[in-house]
Coordinates of C-alpha atoms and ligand atoms in Angstrom, one line a residue:
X1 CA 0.0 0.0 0.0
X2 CA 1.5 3.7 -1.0
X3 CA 1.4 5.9 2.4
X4 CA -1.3 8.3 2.3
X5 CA -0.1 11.6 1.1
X6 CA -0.8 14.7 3.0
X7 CA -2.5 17.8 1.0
X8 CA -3.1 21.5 2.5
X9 CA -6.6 22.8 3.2
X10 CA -6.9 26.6 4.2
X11 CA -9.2 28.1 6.6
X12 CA -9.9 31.5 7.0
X13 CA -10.8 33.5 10.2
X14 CA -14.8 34.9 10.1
X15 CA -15.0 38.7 11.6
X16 CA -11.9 39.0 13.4
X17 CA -11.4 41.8 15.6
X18 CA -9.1 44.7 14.7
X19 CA -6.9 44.4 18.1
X20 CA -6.8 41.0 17.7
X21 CA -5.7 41.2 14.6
X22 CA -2.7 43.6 15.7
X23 CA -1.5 41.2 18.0
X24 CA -1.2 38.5 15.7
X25 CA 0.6 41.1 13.3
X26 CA 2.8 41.8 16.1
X27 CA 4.1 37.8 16.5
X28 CA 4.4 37.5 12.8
X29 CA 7.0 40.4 12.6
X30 CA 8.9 39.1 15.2
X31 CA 8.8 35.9 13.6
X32 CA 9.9 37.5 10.9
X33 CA 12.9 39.1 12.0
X34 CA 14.2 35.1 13.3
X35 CA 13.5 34.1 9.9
X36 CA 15.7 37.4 8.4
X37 CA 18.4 36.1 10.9
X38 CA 18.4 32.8 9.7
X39 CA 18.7 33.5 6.4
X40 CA 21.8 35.7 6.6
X41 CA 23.4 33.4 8.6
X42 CA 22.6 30.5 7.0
X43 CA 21.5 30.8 3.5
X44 CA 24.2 30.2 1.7
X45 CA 27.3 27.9 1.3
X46 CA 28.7 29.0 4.3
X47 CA 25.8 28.3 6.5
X48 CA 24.7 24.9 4.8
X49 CA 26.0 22.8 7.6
X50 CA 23.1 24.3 9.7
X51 CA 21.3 21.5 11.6
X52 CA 17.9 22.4 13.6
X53 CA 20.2 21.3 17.0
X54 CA 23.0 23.3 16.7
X55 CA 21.4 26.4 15.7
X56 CA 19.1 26.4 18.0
X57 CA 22.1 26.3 20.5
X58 CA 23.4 28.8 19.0
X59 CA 20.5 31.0 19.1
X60 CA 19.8 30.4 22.5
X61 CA 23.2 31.3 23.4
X62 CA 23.2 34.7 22.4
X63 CA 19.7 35.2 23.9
X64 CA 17.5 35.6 20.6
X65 CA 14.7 34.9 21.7
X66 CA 13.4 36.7 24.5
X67 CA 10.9 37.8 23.0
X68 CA 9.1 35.1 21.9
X69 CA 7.4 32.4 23.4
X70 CA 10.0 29.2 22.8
X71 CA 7.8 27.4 21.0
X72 CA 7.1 29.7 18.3
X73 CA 10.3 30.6 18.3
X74 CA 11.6 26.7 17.3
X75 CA 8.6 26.0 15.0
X76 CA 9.8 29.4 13.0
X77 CA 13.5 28.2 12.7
X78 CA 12.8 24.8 11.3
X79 CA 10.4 26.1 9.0
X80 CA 12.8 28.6 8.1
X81 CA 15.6 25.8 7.4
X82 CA 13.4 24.0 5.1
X83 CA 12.6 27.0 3.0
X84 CA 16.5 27.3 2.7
X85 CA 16.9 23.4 2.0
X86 CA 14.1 24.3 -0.8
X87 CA 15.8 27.7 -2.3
X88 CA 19.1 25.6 -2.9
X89 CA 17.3 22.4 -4.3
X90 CA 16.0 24.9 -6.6
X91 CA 19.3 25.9 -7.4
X92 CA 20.3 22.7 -8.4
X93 CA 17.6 22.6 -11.3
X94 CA 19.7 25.6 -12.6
X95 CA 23.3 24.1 -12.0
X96 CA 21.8 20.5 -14.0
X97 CA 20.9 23.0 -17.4
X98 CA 24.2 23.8 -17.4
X99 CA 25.9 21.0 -16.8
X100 CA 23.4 19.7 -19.9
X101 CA 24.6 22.3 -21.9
X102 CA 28.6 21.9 -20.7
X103 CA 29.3 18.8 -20.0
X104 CA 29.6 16.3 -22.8
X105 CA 30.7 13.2 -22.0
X106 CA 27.2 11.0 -20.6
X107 CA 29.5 9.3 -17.9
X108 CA 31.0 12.5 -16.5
X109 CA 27.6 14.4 -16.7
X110 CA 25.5 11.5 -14.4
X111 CA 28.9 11.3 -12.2
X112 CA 27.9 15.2 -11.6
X113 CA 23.7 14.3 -11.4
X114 CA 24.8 12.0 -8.4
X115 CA 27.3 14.4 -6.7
X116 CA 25.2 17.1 -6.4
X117 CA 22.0 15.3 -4.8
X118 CA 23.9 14.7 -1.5
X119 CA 25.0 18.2 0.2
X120 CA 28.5 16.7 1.5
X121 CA 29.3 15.3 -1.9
X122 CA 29.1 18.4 -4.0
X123 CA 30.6 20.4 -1.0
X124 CA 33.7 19.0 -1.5
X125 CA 33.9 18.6 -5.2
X126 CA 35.6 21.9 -6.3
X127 CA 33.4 21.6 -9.7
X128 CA 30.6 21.1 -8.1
X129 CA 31.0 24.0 -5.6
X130 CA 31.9 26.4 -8.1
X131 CA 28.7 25.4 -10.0
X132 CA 26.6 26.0 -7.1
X133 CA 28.6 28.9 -5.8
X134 CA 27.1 30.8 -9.6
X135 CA 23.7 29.7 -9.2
X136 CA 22.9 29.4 -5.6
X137 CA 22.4 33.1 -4.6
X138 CA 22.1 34.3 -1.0
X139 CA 18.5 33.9 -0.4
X140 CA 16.0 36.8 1.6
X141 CA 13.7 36.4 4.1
X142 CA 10.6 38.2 2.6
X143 CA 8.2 36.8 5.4
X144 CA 7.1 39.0 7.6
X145 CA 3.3 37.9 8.0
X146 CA 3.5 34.1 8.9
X147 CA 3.3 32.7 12.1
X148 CA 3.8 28.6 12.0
X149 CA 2.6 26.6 15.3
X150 CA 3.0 23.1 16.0
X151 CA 0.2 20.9 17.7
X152 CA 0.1 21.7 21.7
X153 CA 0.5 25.9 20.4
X154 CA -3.2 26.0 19.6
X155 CA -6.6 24.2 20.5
X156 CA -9.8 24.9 18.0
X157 CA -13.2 24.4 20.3
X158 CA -16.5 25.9 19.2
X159 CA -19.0 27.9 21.9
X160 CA -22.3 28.8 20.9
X161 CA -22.0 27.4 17.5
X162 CA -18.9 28.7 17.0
X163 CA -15.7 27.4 16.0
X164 CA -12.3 29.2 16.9
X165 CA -9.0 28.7 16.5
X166 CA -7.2 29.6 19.7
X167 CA -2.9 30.1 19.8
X168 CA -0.6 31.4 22.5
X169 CA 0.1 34.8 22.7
X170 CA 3.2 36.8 23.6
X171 CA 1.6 37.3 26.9
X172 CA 2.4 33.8 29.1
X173 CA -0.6 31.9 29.5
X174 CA -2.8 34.3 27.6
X175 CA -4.3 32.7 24.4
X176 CA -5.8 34.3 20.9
X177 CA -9.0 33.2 19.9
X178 CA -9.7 33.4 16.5
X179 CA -13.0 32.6 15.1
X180 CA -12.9 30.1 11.8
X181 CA -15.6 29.5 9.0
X182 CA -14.5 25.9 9.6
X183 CA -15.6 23.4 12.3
X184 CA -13.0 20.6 10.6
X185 CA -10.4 19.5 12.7
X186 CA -7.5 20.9 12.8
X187 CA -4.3 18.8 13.4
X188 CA -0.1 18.9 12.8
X189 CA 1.9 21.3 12.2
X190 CA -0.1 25.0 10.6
X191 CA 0.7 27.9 9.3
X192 CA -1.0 31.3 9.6
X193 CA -1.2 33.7 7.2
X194 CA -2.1 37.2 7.8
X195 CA -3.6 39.5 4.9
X196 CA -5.7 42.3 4.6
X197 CA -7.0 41.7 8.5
X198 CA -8.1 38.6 7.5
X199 CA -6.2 35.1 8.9
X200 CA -5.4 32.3 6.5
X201 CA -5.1 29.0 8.7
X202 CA -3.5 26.7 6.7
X203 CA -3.7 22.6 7.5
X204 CA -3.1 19.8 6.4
X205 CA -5.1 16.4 6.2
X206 CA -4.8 13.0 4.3
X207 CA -5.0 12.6 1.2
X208 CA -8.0 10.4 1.6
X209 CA -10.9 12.2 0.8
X210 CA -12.7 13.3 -2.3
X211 CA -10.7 16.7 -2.4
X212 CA -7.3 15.1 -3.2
X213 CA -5.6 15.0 -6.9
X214 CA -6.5 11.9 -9.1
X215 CA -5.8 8.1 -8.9
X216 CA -2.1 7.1 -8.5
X217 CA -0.8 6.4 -11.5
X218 CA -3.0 8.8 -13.8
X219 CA -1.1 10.8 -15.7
X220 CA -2.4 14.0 -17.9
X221 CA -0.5 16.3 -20.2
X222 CA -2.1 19.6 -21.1
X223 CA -1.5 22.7 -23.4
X224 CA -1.9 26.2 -22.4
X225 CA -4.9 27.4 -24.7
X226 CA -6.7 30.8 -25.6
X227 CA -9.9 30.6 -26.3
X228 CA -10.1 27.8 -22.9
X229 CA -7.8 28.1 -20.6
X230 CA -6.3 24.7 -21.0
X231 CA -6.9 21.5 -23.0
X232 CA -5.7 18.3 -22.0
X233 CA -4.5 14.8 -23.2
X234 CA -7.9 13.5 -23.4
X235 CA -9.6 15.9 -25.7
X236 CA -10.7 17.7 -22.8
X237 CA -10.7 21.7 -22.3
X238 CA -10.6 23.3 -19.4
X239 CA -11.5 27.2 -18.0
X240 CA -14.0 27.6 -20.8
X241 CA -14.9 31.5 -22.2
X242 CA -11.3 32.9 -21.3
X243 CA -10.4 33.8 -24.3
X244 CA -13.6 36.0 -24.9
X245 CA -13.3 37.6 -21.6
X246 CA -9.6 38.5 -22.3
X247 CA -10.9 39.9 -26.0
X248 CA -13.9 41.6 -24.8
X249 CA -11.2 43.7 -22.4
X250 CA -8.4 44.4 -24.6
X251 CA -10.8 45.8 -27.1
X252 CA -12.8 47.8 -24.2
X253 CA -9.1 48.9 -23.4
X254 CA -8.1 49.7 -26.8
X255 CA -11.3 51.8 -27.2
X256 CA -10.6 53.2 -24.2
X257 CA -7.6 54.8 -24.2
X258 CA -8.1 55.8 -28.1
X259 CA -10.7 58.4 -26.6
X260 CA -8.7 59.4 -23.4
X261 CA -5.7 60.0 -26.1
X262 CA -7.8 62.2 -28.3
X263 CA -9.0 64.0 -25.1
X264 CA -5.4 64.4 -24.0
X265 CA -4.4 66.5 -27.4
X266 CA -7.5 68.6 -26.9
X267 CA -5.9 68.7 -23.3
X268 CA -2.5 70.1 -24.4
X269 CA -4.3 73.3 -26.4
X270 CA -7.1 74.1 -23.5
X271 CA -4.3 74.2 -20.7
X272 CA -3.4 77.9 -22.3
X273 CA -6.9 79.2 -23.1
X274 CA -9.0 77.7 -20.5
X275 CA -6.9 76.2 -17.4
X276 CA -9.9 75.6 -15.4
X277 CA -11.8 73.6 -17.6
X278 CA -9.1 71.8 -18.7
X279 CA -8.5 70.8 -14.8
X280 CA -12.4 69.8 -14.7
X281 CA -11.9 67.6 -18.2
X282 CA -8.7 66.0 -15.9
X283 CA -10.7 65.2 -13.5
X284 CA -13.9 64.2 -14.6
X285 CA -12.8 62.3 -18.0
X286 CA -9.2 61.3 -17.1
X287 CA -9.4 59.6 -13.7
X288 CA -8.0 56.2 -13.0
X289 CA -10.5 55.2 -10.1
X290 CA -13.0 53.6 -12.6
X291 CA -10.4 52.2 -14.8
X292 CA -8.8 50.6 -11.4
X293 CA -11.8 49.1 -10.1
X294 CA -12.6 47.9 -13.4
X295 CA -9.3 46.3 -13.8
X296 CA -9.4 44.2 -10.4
X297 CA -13.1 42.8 -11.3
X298 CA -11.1 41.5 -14.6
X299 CA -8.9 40.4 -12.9
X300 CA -10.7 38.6 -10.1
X301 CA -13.1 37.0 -13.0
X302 CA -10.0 35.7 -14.6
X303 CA -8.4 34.3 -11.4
X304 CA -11.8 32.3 -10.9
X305 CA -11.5 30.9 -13.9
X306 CA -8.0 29.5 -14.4
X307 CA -8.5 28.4 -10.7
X308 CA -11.5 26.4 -11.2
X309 CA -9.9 25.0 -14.7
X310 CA -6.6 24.0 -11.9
X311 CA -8.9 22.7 -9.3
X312 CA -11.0 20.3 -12.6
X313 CA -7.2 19.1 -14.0
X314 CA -5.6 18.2 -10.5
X315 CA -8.7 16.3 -9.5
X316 CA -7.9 13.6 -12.5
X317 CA -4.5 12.9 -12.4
X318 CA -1.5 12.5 -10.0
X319 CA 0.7 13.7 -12.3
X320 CA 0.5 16.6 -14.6
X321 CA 2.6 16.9 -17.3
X322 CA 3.0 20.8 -18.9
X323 CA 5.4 23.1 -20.5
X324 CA 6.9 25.8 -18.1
X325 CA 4.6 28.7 -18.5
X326 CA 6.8 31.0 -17.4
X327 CA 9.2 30.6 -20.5
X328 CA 8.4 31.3 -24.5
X329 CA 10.0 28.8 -26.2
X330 CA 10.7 30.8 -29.5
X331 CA 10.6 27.8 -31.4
X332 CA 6.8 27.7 -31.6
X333 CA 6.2 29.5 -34.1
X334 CA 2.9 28.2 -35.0
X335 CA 1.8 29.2 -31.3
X336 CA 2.7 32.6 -31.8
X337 CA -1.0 33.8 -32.1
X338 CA -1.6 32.1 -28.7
X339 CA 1.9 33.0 -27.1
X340 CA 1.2 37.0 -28.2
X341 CA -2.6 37.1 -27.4
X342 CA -1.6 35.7 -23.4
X343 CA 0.0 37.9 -21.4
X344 CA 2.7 37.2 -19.7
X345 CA -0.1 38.3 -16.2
X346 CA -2.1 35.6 -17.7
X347 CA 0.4 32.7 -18.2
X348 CA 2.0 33.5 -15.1
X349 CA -1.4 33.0 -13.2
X350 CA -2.0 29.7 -15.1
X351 CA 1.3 28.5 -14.1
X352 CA 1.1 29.5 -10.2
X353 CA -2.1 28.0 -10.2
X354 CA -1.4 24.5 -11.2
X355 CA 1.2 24.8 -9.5
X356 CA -0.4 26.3 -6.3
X357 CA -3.1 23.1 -6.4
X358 CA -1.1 20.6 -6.8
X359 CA 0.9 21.3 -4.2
X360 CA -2.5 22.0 -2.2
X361 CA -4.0 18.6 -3.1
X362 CA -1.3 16.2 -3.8
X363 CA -0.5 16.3 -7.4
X364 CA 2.9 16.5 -8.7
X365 CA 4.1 18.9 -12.1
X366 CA 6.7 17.6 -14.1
X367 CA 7.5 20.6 -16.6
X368 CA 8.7 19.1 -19.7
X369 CA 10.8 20.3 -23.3
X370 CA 8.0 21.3 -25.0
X371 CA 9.8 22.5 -27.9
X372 CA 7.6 22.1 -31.1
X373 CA 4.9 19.6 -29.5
X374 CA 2.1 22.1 -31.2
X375 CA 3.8 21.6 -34.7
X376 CA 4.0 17.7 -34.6
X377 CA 1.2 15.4 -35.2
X378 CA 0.7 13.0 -32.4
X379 CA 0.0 10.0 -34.7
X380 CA 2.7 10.1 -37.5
X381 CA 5.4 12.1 -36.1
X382 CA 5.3 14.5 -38.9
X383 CA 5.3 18.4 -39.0
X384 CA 2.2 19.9 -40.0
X385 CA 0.2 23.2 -40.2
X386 CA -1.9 25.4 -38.0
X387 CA -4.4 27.0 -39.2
X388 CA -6.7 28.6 -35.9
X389 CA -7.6 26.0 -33.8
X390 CA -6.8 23.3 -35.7
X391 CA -3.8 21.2 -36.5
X392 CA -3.5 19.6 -40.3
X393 CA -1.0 16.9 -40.2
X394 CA -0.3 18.1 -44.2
X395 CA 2.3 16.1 -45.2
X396 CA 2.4 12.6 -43.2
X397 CA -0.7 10.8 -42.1
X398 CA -3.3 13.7 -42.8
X399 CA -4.8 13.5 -39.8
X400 CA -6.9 17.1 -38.8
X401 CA -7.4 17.5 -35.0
X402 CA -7.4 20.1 -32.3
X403 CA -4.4 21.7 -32.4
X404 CA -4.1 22.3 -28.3
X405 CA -5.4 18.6 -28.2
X406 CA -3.0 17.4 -30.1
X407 CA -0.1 19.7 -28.4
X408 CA -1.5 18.1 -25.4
X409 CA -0.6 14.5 -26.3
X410 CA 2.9 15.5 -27.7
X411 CA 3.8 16.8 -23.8
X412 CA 2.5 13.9 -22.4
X413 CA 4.8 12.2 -24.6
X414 CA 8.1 14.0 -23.4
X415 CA 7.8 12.9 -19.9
X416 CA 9.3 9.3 -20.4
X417 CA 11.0 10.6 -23.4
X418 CA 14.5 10.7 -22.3
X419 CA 16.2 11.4 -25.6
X420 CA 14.2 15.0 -25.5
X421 CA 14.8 15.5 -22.0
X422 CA 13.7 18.9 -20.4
X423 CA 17.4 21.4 -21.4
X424 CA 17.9 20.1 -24.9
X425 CA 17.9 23.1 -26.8
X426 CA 15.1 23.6 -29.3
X427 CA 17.3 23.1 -32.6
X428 CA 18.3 19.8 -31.5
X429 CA 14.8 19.0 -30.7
X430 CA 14.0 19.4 -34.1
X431 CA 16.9 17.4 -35.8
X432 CA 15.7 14.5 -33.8
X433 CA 11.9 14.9 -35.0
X434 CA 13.1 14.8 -38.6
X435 CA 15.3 12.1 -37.6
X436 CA 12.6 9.7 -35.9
X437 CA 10.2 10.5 -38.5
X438 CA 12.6 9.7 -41.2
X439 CA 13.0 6.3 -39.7
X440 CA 9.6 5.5 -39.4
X441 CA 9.0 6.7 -42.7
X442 CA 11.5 5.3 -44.6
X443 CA 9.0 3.1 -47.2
X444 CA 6.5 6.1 -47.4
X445 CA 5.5 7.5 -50.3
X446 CA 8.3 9.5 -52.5
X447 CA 6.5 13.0 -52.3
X448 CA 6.5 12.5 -48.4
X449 CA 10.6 12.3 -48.6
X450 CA 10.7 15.4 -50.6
X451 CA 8.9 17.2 -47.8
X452 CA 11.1 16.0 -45.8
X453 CA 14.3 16.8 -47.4
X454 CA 13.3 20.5 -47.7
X455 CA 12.1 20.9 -43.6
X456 CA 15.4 19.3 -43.0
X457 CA 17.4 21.9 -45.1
X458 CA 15.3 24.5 -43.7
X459 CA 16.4 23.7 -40.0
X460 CA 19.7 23.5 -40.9
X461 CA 19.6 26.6 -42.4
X462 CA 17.7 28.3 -39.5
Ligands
ZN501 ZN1 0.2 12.7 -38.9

């Protein structure tokens, strides 16, 4: 049996008060300034010996933490190790590209894979140190609004139908009370979050119930898409309408600022003749307050919907296979529409919110090469044609399909495909496509090879 795997739930506070609020605030700064601590000290090379024990000691020893209760105090500091551990894991992700990219010989390159999962290896590998030495920058605390308890800091109880969250305080034996939309029990290790007066209590439970990420073993790969927000290996599409809510604003926008442009030229003339009425045209016809409030309900409308669309793919599969969203490959030409119309606000949201969810229920995200997947055809191998939503496989099989669909399927693909592994750079990408689908095709028809033989002088051209 595979061990249950845990999955964060969030609870938020209902109608806290203000002073209550303030004292939270004030245990989250002072949290805050352990965590700044720790990371100077130890978040870098220097400090990666750091084990909770002797830090702690060392802490205590020069008298740090007075002023805060103990147990807060420790909770912060191991929570703060572990966000080191995971800035310089992240690190390593970098320090692997390059060694892709450098290092040519296989053996050597896995010799240097190995080394540098295990902190005392690569430590004491000059190569290795230099390596991470470039790409494993200082880290900064930039949490100041956290505080993280562990079971025995708080108790949740409800009283006349109820339910609060109560914590220790900085005043010995006083306790917070916070009430919670929730009556769910909450157990381990939490996290509170403080924003805009509001408490985020965040949990975690087993991934047993019927909010966890799909069956073990399923597998999806998906495609960013326009007009939905995403489309998956199935043929299914996700965060329907998206695309016409993004539209419908850029050409409100575009409208929008023609007229306050041809106000503002009016604007420039009427300053001299009529200063006052140019002031009331300012203020009546060129405010930003409307445009403002405007922009967040947009933006709170598209939220919801890439969301919901992250929520709808995590619940099917375990894994999820995608492209990072945070990169434009320039490769995909044929995406280009699509790559343009999202902005980068957009694709950034789309990637923080798989991401965000899967971390939330379980799921994990393997990010993938996804280096000409939309110009492929899923079936034959062969390079074919976009033409809006769909994909024409023109010159092999002639298959005609959605082209996010059949994107979709191509990323799924890369994930065991070790040969197109995640830092090959697109140009090589594209010599082995022609490659495999010259093999495969070898007895095809003779028009076919012609095709062929002109893609493959036109990437070595290119
Ligand atoms: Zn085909």
């Amino acid at each position: 049996m595979k061990k249950a795997k845990k999955v964060t739930r969030i609870a938020y506070s209902d109608d806290l008060n203000h002073a209550k609020y303030e004292a939270l605030t004030e245990i989250a700064v002072r949290c805050g300034s352990v965590r700044t601590e720790v990371w100077h000290n130890y978040g870098s090379i220097s400090g990666l010996d750091a084990k909770f024990r002797p830090v702690r000691d060392s802490f205590l020893a020069a008298g740090h933490i007075k002023n805060l209760p103990q147990r807060i105090w420790r909770a912060t500091l191991s929570d703060v190790l572990g966000d080191i551990k995971a800035n310089r894991e992240a690190a390593k992700i970098n320090v692997n590209s390059y060694i892709f990219r450098n290092v040519n010989d296989k053996n050597k390159r896995q010799e240097l894979f190995k080394s540098l999962k295990n902190d005392s290896v690569w430590i004491n590998n000059s190569y290795g140190r230099r390596l991470m030495r470039k790409y494993w920058k200082h880290g900064k605390n930039h949490t100041h609004n956290q505080i993280v308890l562990e079971p025995g800091s708080y108790k949740c109880f409800s009283y006349q139908g109820k339910n609060y969250i109560e914590i220790i305080s900085l005043t010995r034996g006083k306790r917070i009370a916070i009430p919670i939309g929730t009556g769910y029990p909450i157990t381990g290790q939490i996290r509170l979050i403080l924003r805009s007066s509001q408490v985020e209590i965040h949990y975690t439970i087993d991934n047993t119930s019927e909010n966890a990420c799909g069956l073990p073993g399923s597998k999806l790969g998906i495609d960013k898409g326009y007009t939905e927000a995403f489309a998956d290996s199935h043929g299914v599409f996700y965060g329907e309408g998206l695309g016409q809510i993004l539209s419908n604003e850029t050409d409100f926008l575009n409208k929008k600022y023609q007229k306050r442009n041809k106000i503002g030229a009016i604007l420039d003339k009427l300053k001299e003749k009529n200063p006052k009425k140019a002031k009331r045209i300012i203020k009546h016809n060129l405010g930003r307050q409307k445009l403002d409030r405007r922009k967040k309900k947009h933006q709170g409308k598209v939220k919801t919907i890439i969301f919901t669309a992250a929520n709808n793919i995590i619940g099917k599969a375990e894994t999820v296979v995608c492209e990072d969203l945070t990169k434009t490959f320039k490769s995909k030409n044929l995406g280009k529409t699509t790559n343009r119309r999202l902005s980068c606000w957009v694709k950034g949201l789309m990637a923080s919110a798989i991401d965000t969810v899967a971390s939330r229920r379980g799921s994990r995200v393997v990010l993938v090469n996804a280096a000409y997947t939309s110009q492929i055809c899923y079936q034959c191998g062969c390079f074919g044609k976009r033409t809006g939503d769909k994909f024409h496989c023109t010159s092999g099989c002639g298959a005609v399909m959605q082209a996010d669909v059949n994107a979709a399927i191509n990323i799924l693909a890369r994930l065991h495909d070790d040969e197109l592994h995640r830092w090959l750079p697109f140009t090589k990408v594209k010599q082995i496509l022609l490659e495999r689908y010259r093999r495969s095709d070898e007895t095809a028809h003779p028009e076919l090879q012609l095709q062929l033989q002109k893609l493959s002088t036109e990437s070595e051209l290119s």
